[in-house]
GROMACS .gro file of C-alpha atoms in nm:
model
  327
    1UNK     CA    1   7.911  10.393  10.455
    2UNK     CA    2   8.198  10.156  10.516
    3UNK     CA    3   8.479  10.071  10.502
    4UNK     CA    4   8.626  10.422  10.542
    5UNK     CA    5   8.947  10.565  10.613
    6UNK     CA    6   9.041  10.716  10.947
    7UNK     CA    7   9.370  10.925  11.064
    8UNK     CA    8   9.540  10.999  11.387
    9UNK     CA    9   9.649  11.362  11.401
   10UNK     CA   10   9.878  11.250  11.708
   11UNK     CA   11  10.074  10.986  11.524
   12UNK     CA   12  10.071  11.190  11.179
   13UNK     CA   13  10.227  11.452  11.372
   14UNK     CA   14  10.525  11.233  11.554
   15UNK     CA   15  10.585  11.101  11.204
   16UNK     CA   16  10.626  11.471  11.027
   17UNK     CA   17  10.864  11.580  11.325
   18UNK     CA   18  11.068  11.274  11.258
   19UNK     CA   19  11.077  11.305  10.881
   20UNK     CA   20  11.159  11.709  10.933
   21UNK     CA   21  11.461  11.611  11.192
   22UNK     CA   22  11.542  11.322  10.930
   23UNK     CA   23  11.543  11.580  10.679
   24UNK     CA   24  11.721  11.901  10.861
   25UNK     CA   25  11.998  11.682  10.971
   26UNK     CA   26  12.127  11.511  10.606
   27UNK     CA   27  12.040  11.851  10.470
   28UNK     CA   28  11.796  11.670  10.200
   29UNK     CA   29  11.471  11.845  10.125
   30UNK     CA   30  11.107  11.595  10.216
   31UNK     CA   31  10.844  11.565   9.926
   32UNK     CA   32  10.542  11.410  10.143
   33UNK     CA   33  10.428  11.099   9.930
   34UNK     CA   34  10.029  11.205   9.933
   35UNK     CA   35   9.670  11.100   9.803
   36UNK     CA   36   9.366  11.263   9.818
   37UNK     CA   37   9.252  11.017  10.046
   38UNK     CA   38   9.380  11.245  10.307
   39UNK     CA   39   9.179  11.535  10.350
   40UNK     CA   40   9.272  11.879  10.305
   41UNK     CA   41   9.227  11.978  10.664
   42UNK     CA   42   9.497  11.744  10.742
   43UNK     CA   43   9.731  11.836  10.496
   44UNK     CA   44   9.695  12.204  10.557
   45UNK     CA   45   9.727  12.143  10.941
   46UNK     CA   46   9.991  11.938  10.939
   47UNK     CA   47  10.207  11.856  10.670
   48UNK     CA   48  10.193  12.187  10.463
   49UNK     CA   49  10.367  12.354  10.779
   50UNK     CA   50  10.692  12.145  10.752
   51UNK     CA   51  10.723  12.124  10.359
   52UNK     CA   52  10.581  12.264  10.072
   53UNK     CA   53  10.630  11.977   9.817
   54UNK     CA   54  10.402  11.647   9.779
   55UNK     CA   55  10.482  11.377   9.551
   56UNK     CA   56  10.175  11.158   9.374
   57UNK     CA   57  10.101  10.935   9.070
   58UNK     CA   58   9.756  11.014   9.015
   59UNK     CA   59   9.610  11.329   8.826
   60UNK     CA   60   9.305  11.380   9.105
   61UNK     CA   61   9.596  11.295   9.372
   62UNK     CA   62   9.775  11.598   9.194
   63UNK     CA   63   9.459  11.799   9.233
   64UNK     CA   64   9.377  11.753   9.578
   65UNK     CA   65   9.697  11.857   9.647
   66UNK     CA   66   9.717  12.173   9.460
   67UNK     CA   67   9.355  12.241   9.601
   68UNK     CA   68   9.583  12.193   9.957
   69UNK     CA   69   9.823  12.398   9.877
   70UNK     CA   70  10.138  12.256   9.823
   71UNK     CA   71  10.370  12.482   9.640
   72UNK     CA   72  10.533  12.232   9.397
   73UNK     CA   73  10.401  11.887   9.325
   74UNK     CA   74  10.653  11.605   9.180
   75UNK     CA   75  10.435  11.404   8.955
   76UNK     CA   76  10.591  11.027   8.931
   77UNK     CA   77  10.298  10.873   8.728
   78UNK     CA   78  10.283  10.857   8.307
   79UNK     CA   79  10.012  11.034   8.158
   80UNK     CA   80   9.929  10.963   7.814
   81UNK     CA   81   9.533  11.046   7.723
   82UNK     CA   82   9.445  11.413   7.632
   83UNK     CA   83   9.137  11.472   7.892
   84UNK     CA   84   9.423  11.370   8.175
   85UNK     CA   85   9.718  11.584   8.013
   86UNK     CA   86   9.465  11.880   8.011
   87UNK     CA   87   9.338  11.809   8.410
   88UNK     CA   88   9.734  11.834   8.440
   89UNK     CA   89   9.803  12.158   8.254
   90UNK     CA   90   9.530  12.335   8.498
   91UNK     CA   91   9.683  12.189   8.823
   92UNK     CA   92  10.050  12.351   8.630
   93UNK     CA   93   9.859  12.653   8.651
   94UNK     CA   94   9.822  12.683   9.007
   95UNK     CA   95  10.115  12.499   9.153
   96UNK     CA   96  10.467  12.404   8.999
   97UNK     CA   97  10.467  12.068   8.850
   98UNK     CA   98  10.770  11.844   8.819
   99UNK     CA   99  10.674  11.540   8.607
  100UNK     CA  100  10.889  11.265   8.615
  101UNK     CA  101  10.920  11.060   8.237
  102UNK     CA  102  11.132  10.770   8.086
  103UNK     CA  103  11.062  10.832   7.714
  104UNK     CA  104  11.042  11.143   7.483
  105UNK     CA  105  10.664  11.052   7.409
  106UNK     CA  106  10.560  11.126   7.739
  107UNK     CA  107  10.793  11.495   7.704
  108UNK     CA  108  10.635  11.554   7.373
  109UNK     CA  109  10.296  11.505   7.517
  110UNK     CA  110  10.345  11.720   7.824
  111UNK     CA  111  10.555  11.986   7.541
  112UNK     CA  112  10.184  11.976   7.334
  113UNK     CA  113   9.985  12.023   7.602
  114UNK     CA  114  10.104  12.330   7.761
  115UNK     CA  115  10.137  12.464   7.431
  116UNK     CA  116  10.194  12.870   7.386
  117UNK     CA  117  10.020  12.909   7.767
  118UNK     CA  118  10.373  13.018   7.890
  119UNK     CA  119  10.320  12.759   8.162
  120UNK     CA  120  10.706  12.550   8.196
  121UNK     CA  121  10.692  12.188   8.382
  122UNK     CA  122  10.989  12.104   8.552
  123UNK     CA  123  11.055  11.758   8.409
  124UNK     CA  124  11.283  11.464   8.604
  125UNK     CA  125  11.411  11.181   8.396
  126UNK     CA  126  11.365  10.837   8.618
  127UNK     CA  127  11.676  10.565   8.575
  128UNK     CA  128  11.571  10.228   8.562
  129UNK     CA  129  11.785  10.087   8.864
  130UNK     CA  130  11.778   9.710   8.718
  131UNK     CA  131  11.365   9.664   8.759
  132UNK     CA  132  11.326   9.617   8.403
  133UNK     CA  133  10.997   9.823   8.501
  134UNK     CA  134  11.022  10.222   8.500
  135UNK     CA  135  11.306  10.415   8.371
  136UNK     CA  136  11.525  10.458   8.127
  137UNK     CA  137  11.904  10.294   8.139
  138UNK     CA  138  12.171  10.540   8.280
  139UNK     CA  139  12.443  10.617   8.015
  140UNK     CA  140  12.367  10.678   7.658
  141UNK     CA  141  12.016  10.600   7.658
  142UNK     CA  142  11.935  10.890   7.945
  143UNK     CA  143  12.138  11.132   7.774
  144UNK     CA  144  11.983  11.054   7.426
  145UNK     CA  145  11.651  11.132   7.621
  146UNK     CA  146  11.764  11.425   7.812
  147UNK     CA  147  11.895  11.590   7.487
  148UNK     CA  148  11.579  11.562   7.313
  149UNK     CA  149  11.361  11.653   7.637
  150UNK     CA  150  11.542  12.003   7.620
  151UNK     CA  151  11.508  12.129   7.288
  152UNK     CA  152  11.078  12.085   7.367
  153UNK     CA  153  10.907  12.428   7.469
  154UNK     CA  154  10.769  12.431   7.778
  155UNK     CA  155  10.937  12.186   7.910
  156UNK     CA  156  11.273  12.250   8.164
  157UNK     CA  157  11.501  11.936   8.259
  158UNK     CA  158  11.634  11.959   8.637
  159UNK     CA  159  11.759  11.577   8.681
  160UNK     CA  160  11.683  11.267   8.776
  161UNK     CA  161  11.453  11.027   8.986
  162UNK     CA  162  11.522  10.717   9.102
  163UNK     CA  163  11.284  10.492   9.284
  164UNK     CA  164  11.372  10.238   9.542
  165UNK     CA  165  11.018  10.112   9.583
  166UNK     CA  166  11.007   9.969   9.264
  167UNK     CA  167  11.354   9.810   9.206
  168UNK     CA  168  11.243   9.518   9.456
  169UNK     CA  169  11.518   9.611   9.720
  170UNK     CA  170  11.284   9.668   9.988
  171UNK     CA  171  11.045   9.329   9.920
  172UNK     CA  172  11.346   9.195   9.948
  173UNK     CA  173  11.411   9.330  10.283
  174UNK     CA  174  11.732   9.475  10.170
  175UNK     CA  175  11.739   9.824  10.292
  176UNK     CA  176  12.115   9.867  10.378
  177UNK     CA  177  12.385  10.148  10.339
  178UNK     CA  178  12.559   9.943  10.032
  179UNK     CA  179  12.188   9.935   9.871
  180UNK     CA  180  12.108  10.295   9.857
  181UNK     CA  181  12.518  10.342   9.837
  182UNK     CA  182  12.424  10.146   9.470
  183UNK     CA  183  12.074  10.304   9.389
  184UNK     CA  184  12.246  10.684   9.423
  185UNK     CA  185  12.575  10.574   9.217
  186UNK     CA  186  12.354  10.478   8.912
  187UNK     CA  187  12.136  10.772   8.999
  188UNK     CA  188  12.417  10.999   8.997
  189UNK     CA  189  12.594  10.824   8.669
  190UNK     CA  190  12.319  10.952   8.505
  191UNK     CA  191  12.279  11.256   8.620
  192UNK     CA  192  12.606  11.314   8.505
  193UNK     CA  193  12.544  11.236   8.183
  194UNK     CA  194  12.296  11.456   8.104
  195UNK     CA  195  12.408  11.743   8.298
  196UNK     CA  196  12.562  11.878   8.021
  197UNK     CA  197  12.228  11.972   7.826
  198UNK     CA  198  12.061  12.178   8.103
  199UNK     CA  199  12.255  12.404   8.309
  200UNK     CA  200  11.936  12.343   8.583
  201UNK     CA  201  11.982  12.014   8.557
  202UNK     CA  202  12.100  11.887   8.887
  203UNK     CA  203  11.830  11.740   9.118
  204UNK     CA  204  11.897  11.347   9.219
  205UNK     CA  205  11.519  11.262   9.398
  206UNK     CA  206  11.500  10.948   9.592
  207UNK     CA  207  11.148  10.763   9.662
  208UNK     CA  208  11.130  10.511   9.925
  209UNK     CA  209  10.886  10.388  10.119
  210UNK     CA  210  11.043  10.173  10.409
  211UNK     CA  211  11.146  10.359  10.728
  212UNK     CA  212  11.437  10.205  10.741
  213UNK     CA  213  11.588  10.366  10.491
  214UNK     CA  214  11.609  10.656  10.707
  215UNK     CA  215  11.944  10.577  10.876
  216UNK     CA  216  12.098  10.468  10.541
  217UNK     CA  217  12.094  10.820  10.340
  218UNK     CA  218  12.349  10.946  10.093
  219UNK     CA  219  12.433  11.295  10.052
  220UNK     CA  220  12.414  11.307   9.716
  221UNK     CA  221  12.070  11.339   9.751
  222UNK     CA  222  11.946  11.628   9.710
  223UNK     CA  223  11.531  11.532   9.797
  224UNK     CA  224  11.356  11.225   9.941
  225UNK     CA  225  11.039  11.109   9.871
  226UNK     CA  226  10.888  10.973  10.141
  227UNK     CA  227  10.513  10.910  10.307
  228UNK     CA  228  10.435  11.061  10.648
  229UNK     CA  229  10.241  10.752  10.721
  230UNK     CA  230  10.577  10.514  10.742
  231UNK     CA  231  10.538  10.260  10.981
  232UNK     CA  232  10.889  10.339  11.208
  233UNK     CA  233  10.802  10.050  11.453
  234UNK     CA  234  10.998   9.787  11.273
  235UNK     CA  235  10.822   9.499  11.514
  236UNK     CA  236  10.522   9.314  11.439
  237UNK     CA  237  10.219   9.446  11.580
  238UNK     CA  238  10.242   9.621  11.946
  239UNK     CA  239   9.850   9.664  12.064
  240UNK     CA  240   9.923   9.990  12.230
  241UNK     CA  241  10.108  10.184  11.918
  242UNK     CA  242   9.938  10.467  11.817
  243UNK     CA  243   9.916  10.429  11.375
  244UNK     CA  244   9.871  10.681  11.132
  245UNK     CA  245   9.604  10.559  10.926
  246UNK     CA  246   9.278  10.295  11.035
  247UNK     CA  247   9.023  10.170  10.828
  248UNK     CA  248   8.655  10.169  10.956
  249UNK     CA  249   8.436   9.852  10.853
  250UNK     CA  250   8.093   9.745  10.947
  251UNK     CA  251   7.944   9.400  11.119
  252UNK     CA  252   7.721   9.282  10.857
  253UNK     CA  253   7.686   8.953  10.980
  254UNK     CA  254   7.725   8.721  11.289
  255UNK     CA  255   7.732   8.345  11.134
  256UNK     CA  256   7.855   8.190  11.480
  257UNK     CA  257   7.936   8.233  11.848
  258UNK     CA  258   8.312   8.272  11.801
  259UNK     CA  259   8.306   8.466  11.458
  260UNK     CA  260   8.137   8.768  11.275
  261UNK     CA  261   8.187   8.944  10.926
  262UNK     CA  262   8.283   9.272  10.858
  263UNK     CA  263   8.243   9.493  10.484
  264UNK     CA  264   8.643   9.525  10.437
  265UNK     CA  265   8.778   9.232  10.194
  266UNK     CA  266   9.084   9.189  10.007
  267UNK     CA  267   8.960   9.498   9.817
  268UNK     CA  268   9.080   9.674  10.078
  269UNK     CA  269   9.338   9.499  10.277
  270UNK     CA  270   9.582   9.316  10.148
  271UNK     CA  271   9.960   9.135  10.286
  272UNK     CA  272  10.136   9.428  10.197
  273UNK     CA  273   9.885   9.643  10.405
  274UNK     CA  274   9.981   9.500  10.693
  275UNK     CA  275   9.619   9.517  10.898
  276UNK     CA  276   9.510   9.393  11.225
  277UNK     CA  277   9.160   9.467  11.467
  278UNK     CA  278   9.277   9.739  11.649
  279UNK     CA  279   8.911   9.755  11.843
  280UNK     CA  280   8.772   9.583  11.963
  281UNK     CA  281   8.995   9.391  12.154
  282UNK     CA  282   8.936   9.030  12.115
  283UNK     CA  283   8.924   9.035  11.762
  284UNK     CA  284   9.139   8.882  11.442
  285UNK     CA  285   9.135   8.834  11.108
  286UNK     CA  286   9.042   8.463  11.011
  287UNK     CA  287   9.038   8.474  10.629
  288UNK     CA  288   8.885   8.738  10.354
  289UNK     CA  289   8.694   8.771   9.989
  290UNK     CA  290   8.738   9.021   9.787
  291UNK     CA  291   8.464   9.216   9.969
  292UNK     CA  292   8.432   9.083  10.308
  293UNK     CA  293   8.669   8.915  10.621
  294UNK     CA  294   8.557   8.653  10.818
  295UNK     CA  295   8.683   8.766  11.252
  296UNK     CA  296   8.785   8.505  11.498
  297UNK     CA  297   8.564   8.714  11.850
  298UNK     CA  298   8.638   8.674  12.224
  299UNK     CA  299   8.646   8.887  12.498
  300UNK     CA  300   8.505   9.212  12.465
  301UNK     CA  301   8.454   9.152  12.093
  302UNK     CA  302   8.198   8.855  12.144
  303UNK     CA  303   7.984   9.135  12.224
  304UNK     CA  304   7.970   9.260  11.807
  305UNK     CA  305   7.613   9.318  11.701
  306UNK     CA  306   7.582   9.342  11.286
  307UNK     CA  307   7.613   9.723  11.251
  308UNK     CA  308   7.880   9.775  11.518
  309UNK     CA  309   8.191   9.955  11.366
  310UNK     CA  310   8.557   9.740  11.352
  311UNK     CA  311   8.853   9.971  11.391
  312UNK     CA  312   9.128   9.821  11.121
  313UNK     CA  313   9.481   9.925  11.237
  314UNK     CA  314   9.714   9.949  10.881
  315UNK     CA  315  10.064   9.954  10.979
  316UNK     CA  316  10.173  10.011  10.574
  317UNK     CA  317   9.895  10.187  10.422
  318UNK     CA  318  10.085  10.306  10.081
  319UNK     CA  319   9.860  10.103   9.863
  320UNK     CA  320   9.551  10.167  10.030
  321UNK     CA  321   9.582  10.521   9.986
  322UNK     CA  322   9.751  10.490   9.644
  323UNK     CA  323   9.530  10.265   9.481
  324UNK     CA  324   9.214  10.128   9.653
  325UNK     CA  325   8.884  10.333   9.588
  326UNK     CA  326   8.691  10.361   9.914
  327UNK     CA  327   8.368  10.524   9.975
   0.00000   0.00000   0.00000
């Protein structure tokens, strides 16, 4: 069935030799950002030789990766339901979990559901860097937190997260030295001010997600959380780059000469996406529904029969693997 993800094992693995070269020379340790979209071979192939850590949102993402391997898995989503906090307390039992929080429910949760197991989460405390979204406010508020986190069994404070896709800089196209210069000084302001109630408590993790971040780092970093799927070409699409991730759709109908319609909509591809026809050539995206997109065919595409397969090139495919279900 369709539409269905595809990878290129010769692109993933440019990507992970950049990252690891990225990584070696500003001395920062990588967290690959993951999903269980990607399949285990891949991971254990590919990624799993350079690092050791992921970094998800999702429980089953969490999972998968365990399942993978991965020796420690930094969990940046907010679990709040029991049956999800239990799921999470078995994937603690096989790998190390650092779960990121911005209030003392979600520490008292995570403290009540590993209980007297002996299990200890590593725990990050994310700083709102102006979002108004995620995070708590650097300064008294993240040291009010911080004290409270640590008196909680189970539970061991080791710093801070701060996340740069969420504070809008990089929508905004604003991925310059001053910008992360800004998002590590409030980072670091409160690390500082909770360092004082955990003696472990000096980690500063950094999530991005553009590529050009990459020649803007600050040392005070200590890890980055980044995808290997980054799109480094910063130029629109170039027909002969090789991309990490393509999506798969079907022809399910031919209304016209110069146009046919494939099983990939707006459910599945979206601006931020970033998705062209890759093959055949000949072929473009006129307009989508949620559940199907509408080609413009010449060429060598004019030749589509309903049932012939449409290779989807996604330069940005965060949110496809993040949060669209596909079959």
């Amino acid at each position: 069935m369709t539409p269905v993800l595809s990878f290129s094992e010769v692109a993933i693995t440019t990507n992970v030799r950049r990252l690891h070269e990225v990584a070696v020379q500003s001395e920062h340790r990588w967290a690959a950002v993951l999903s269980r979209l990607v399949p285990i071979r891949l991971l254990r192939d590919l990624i799993l030789p350079i690092t050791k850590t992921a970094s998800c949102s999702k429980v089953y993402d969490a999972e998968h990766l365990a399942d993978a391997g991965f020796e420690t898995v930094i969990f940046t989503g907010r679990v709040v339901d029991l049956k999800s906090l239990g799921r999470l307390k078995c994937v603690a039992q096989r790998t190390q979990m650092v779960v990121v929080i911005d209030h003392f429910r979600h520490a008292e949760l995570l403290s009540q559901c590993v209980g007297q197991s002996g299990l200890k989460i590593q725990v990050l405390i994310e700083v709102d860097l102006g979002a108004q979204a995620t995070g708590v406010r650097p300064g008294p508020d993240a040291s009010l937190l911080a004290t409270a986190t640590a008196l909680l069994p189970g539970l061991s404070l080791i710093g801070v997260f701060a996340s740069a896709v969420d504070c809008g800089v990089e929508r905004a196209g604003g991925e310059t030295h001053e910008a992360m210069a800004s998002i590590v000084t409030i980072a670091e302001h409160a690390l500082r001010s909770i360092r004082d109630v955990s003696p472990e408590c000096n980690e500063m993790i950094v999530a991005v997600s553009s590529a050009r971040w990459l020649s803007k780092l600050d040392a005070r970093i200590k890890c980055l959380a980044v995808s290997p799927f980054l799109n480094f070409n910063n130029e629109k699409y170039d027909a002969h780059q090789q991309h990490c991730v393509y999506l798969n759709a079907t022809v399910i109908s031919r209304p016209t000469l110069e146009t046919c319609v494939i099983d990939a909509g707006r459910n599945a591809l979206d601006a931020e996406s970033d998705t062209c026809v890759y093959e055949p050539p000949g072929a473009s995206i006129q307009h989508s529904t949620f559940e199907t997109s509408t080609l413009l065919i010449s060429g060598e595409a004019a030749d589509l029969r309903i049932g012939d397969l449409v290779r989807l090139a996604v330069r940005n495919p965060e949110r496809l693997l993040h949060q669209v279900r596909l079959s």
